[in-house]
XYZ file of C-alpha atoms in Angstrom:
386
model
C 9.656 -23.907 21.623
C 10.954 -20.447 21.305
C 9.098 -17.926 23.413
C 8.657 -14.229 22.333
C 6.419 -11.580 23.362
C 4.902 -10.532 19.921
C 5.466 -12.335 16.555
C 4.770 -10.413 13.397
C 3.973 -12.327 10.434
C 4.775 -10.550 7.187
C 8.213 -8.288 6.798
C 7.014 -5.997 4.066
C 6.374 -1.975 5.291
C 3.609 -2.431 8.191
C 5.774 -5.112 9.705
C 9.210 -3.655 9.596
C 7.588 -0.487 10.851
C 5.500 -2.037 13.721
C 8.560 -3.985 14.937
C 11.289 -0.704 14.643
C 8.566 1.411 16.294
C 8.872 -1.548 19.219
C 12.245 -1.790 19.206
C 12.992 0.055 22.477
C 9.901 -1.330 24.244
C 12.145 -4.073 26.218
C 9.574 -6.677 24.347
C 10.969 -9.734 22.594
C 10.326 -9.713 19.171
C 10.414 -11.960 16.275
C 9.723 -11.320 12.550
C 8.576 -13.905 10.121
C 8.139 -13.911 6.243
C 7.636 -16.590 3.553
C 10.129 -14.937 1.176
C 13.647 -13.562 0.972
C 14.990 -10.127 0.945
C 15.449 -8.445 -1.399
C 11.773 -9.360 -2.352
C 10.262 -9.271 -5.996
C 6.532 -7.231 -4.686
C 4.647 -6.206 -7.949
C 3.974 -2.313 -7.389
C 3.092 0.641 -8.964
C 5.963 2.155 -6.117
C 5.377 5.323 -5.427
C 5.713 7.264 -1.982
C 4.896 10.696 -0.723
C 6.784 13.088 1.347
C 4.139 12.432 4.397
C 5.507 8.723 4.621
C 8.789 9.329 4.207
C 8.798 11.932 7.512
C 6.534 9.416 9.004
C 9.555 6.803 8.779
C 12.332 9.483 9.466
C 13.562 8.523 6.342
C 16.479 10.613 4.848
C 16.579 11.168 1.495
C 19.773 11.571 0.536
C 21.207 8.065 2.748
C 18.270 6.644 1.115
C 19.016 7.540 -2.285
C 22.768 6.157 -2.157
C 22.141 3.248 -4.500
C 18.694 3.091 -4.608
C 15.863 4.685 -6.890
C 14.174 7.454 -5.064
C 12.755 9.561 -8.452
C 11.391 12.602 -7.776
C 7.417 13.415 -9.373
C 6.891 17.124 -9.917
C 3.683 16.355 -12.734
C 0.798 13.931 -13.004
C -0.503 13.038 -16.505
C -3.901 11.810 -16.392
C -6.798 10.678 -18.900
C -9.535 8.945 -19.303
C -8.648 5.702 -21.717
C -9.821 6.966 -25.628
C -9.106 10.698 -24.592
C -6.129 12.703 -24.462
C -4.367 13.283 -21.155
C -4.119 15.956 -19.113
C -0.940 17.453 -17.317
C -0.638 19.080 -14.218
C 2.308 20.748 -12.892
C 2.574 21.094 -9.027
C 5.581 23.045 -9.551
C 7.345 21.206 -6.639
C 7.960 17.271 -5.951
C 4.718 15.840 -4.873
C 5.769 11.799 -4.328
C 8.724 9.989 -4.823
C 9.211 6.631 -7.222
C 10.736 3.657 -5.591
C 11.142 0.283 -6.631
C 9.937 -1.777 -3.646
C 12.221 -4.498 -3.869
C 14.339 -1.850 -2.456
C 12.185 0.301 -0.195
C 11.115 -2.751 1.836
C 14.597 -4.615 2.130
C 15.900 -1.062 3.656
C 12.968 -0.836 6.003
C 13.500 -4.109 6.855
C 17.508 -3.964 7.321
C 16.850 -0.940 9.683
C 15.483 -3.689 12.568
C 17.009 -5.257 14.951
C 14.513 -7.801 16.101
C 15.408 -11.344 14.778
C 13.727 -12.123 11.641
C 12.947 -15.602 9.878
C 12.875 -15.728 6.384
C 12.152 -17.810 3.764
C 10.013 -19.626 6.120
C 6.123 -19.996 5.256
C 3.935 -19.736 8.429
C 2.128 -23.244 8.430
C 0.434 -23.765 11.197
C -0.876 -21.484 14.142
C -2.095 -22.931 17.002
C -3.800 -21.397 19.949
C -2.574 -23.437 23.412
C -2.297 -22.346 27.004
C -3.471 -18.676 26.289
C -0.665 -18.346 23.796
C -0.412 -18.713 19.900
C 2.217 -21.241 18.603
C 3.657 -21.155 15.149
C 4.801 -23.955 13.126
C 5.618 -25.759 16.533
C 9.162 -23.895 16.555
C 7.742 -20.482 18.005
C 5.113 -19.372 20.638
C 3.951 -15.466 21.928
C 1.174 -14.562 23.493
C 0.490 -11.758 20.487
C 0.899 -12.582 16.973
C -0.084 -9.764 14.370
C -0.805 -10.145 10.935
C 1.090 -8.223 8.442
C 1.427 -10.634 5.184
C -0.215 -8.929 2.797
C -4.017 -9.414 1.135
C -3.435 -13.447 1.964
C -2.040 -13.174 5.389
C -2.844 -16.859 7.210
C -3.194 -15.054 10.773
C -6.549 -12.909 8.972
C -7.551 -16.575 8.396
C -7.142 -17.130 12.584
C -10.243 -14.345 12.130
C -12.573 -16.275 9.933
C -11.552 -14.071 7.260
C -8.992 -13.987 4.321
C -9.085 -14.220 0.634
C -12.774 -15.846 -0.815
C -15.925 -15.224 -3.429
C -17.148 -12.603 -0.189
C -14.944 -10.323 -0.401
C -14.619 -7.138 -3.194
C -10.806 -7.572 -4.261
C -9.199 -5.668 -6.676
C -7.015 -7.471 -8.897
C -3.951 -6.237 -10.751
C -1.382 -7.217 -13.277
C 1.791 -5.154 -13.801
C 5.483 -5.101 -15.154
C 8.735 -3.710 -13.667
C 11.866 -3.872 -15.572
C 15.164 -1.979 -16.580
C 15.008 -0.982 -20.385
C 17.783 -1.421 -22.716
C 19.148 1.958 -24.370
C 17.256 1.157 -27.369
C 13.948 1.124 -24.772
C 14.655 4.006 -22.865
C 15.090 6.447 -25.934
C 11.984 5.125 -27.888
C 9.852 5.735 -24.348
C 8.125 8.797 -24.135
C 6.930 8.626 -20.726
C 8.974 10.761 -18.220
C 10.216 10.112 -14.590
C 8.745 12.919 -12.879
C 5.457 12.081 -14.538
C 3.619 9.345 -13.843
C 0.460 8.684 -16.115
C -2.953 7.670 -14.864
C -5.655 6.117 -17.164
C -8.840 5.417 -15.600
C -11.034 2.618 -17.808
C -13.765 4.337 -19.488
C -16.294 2.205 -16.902
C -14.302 3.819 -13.667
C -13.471 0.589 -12.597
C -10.416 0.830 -12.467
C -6.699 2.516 -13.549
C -3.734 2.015 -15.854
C -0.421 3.162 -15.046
C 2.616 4.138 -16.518
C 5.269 5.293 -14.297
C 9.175 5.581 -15.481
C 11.768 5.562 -12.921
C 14.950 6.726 -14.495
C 15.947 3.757 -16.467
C 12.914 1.362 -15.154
C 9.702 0.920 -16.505
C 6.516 0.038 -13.924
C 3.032 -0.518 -16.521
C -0.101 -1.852 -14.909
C -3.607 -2.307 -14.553
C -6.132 -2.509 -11.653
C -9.923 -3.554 -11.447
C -12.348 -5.075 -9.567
C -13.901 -7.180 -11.861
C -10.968 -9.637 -12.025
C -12.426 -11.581 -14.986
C -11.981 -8.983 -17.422
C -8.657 -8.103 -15.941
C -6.728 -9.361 -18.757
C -8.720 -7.794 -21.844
C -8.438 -4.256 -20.159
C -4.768 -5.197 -19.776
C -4.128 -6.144 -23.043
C -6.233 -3.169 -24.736
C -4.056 -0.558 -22.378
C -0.836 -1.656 -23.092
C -1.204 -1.784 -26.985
C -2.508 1.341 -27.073
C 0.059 2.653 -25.151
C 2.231 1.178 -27.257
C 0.712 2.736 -30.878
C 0.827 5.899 -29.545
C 4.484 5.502 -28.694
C 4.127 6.374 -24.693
C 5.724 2.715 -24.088
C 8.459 0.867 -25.609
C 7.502 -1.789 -28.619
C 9.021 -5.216 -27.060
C 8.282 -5.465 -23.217
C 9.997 -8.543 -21.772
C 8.274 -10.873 -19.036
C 5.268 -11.577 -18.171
C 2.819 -9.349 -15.875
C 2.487 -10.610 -12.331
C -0.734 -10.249 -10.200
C -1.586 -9.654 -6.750
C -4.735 -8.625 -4.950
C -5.866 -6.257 -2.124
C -9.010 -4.884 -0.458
C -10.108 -1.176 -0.819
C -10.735 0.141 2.938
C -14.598 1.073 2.071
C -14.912 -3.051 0.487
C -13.264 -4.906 3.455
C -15.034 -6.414 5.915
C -12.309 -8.203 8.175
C -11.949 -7.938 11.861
C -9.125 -5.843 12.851
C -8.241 -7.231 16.502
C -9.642 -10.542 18.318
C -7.577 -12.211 21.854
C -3.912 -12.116 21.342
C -4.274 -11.071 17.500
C -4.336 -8.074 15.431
C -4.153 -7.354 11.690
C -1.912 -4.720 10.141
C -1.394 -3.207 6.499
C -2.858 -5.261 3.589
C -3.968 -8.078 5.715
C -6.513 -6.280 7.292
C -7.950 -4.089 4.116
C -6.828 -0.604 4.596
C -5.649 0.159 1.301
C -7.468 4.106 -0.361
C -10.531 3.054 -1.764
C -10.273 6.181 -4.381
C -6.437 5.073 -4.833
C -5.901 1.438 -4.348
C -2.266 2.826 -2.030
C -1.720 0.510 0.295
C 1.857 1.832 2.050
C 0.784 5.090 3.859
C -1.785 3.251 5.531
C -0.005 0.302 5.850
C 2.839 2.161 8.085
C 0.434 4.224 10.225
C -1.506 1.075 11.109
C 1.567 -0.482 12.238
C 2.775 3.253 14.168
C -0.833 3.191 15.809
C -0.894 -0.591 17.043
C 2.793 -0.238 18.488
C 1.489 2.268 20.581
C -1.743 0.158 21.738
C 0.653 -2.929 22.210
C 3.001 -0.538 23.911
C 0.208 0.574 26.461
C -2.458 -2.166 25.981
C -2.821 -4.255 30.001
C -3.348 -7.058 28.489
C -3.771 -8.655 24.735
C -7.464 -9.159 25.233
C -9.860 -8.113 22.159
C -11.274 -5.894 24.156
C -7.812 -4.136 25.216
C -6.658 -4.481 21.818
C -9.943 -3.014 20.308
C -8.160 0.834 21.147
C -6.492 -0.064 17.455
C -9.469 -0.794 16.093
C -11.131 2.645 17.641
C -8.060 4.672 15.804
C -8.151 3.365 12.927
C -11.841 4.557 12.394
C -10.954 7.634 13.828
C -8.090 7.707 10.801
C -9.720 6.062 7.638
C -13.134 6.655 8.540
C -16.111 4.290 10.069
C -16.378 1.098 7.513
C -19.939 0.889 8.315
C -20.852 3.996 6.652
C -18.311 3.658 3.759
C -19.057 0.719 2.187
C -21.064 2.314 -0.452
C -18.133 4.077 -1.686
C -16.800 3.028 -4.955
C -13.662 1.922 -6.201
C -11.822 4.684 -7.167
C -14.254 7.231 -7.313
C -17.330 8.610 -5.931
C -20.926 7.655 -6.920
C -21.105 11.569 -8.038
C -18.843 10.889 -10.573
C -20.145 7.682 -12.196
C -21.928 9.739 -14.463
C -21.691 10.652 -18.396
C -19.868 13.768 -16.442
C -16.713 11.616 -15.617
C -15.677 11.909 -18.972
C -15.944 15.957 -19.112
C -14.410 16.107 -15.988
C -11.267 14.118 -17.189
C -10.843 16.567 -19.062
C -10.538 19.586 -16.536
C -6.952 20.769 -15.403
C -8.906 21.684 -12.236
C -10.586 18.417 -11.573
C -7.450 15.863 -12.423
C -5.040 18.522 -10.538
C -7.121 19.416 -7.189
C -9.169 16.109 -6.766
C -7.441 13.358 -8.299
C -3.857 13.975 -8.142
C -3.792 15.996 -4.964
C -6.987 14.461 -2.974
C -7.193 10.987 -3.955
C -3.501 10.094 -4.916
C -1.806 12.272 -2.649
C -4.029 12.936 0.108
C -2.382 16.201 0.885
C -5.754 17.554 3.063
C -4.033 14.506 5.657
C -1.381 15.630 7.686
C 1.483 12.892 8.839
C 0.176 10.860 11.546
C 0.636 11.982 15.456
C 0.193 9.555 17.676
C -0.481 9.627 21.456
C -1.749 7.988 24.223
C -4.339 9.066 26.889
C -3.267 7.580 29.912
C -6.389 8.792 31.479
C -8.720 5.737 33.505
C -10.198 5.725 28.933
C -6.872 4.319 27.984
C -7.832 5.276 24.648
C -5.518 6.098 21.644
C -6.377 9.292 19.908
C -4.759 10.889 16.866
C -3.574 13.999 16.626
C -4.369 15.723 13.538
């Protein structure tokens, strides 16, 4: 049995940032992941400038043989009505392809890391939690993503009680013929809410790649919506004719849905795994890396990796993304307010899809980067600095 102090299951963004954020903590750290990297991870892929500060990420190294595509505009509609386009005059977010973004996240740590290894058995014993009999800490955190097994260690994980939002999308490089016949541009992404505001379509071109999806919460119509979006989008000439492949799905929760337990003894729960994606957005990386940024520094400070020293996490990220408790009659992307015969008036407004959609729900530019510090005060609490 190989001892470590922390094992982090899952290698995508909240676990390559929680273990780079440890790396000079003297703690022995191990990284585990069920798949390879580069990864194939269906996304939309977009970033803003607020994460990419948050991971001291330079743009330029970055952008040295990867896709890192500026967005200056939003185009956004209502599905049946015609789009609107704002102009932020500046670059807002940044298109990625995350097969990319994660493997250099990932490449930046030094902590060993098994991949291509599924995690199939935890086991608590003697205080500490051991992993497919081969590896042992007394701290394992969950970072794999909507079906992480260590939210299972919780009682929780994927099942008919939670709200999931389900989505189906394409990423691929077009052919010359594809790329001319396109009509959507790289510095504007298009957003097309379903007419019953339960969810979006996307379009999103990043130089010669192509990300289309779809997103609802009513997974059993999923398809039809799909299907409906795309051919429009292809009569009206926004989307090239012949798209190869077939759309892949994944799930998540929406912050105001989930219901999961964040810490418990000698666990914790990170990113996707333990439902922090936007409700009014569905993103799931900005949250993703300052959950992992806010439990390095509890696991940093924590005495112990009881629950109840471990519940400081818990306590920050309320303080960050709001109390659960009072959210959870939020709605999926937008507000009850909204839900109205209004919505479809209001799609319409340069104002509205500028000021509330693009730059409060998609961008969240009213949050500043995270700041995070620790009271060492006889508290011990975690507060952040906003």
């Amino acid at each position: 049995m190989e001892y470590y102090d922390l094992i982090i299951v899952g290698a995508g963004p909240a676990g390559s940032t929680l273990a780079r954020s440890l790396q000079d903590s003297g703690k022995r750290i191990l990284v585990i992941d069920k798949q390879d990297f580069p990864r194939d991870k269906t996304c939309a892929g977009w970033v803003t400038p607020a994460v990419l500060e948050t991971l001291h990420i330079d743009k330029e190294d970055y952008n040295r043989g990867r896709t890192l595509q500026p967005i200056r505009r939003f185009r956004i509609g209502m599905m049946g009505q015609p789009a609107v386009e704002n102009d932020h005059g500046e670059v807002v977010s940044y298109g990625i392809r995350r097969c990319e973004f994660d493997a250099y996240l990932l490449d930046r740590v030094e902590a060993p890391k098994i991949l291509s290894t599924p995690v199939k058995t935890i086991v608590r014993n003697a205080g500490n939690w051991q992993i497919n009999d081969t590896w042992e800490a007394p701290l394992v955190v969950g970072a794999g993503g909507h079906f992480c097994p260590v939210a299972r260690l919780l009682g929780e994980g994927p099942g008919s009680h939670e709200t999931v939002v389900a989505a189906k999308e394409v990423e691929f490089e077009m052919t010359p013929d594809q790329a001319n016949a396109c009509q959507a541009r790289g510095d504007t992404p298009e957003l097309w809410f379903c007419r019953d505001l339960k969810g979006y379509a996307w379009v999103f071109r990043k130089g010669n790649f192509l990300n289309i999806g779809l997103g609802r919460e009513d997974n059993h119509k999923l398809t039809e919506h799909l299907e409906a979006f795309v051919q429009d989008m292809k009569d009206s000439g926004r989307i090239p004719a012949d798209l190869p492949g077939r759309f892949k799905g994944h799930a998540y929760l929406l912050y105001a849905h989930a219901e999961r337990p964040l810490v418990d003894d000698g666990i914790l729960l990170i990113g996707d795994s333990a439902g922090l994606a936007y409700t009014q957005s569905g993103e799931g990386i900005r949250p993703a890396v300052e959950s992992a940024l806010m439990a390095a520094d509890v696991i940093r400070h924590a005495p112990d990796y009881s629950a109840s020293s471990l519940q400081v996490y818990g306590d920050a990220i309320a303080e960050r993304f709001g109390n659960r408790a009072t959210d959870l009659d939020q709605g999926w992307q937008v507000p009850d307010w909204v839900k109205m015969p209004l919505a479809s008036t209001l799609m319409r407004s340069q104002w509205f899809t500028r000021k509330v959609v693009t730059e409060k729900w998609f961008l969240h530019q009213q949050v500043p980067p995270l700041e995070v510090r620790f009271d060492t005060s006889a508290t011990g609490s975690m507060t952040t600095a906003l």
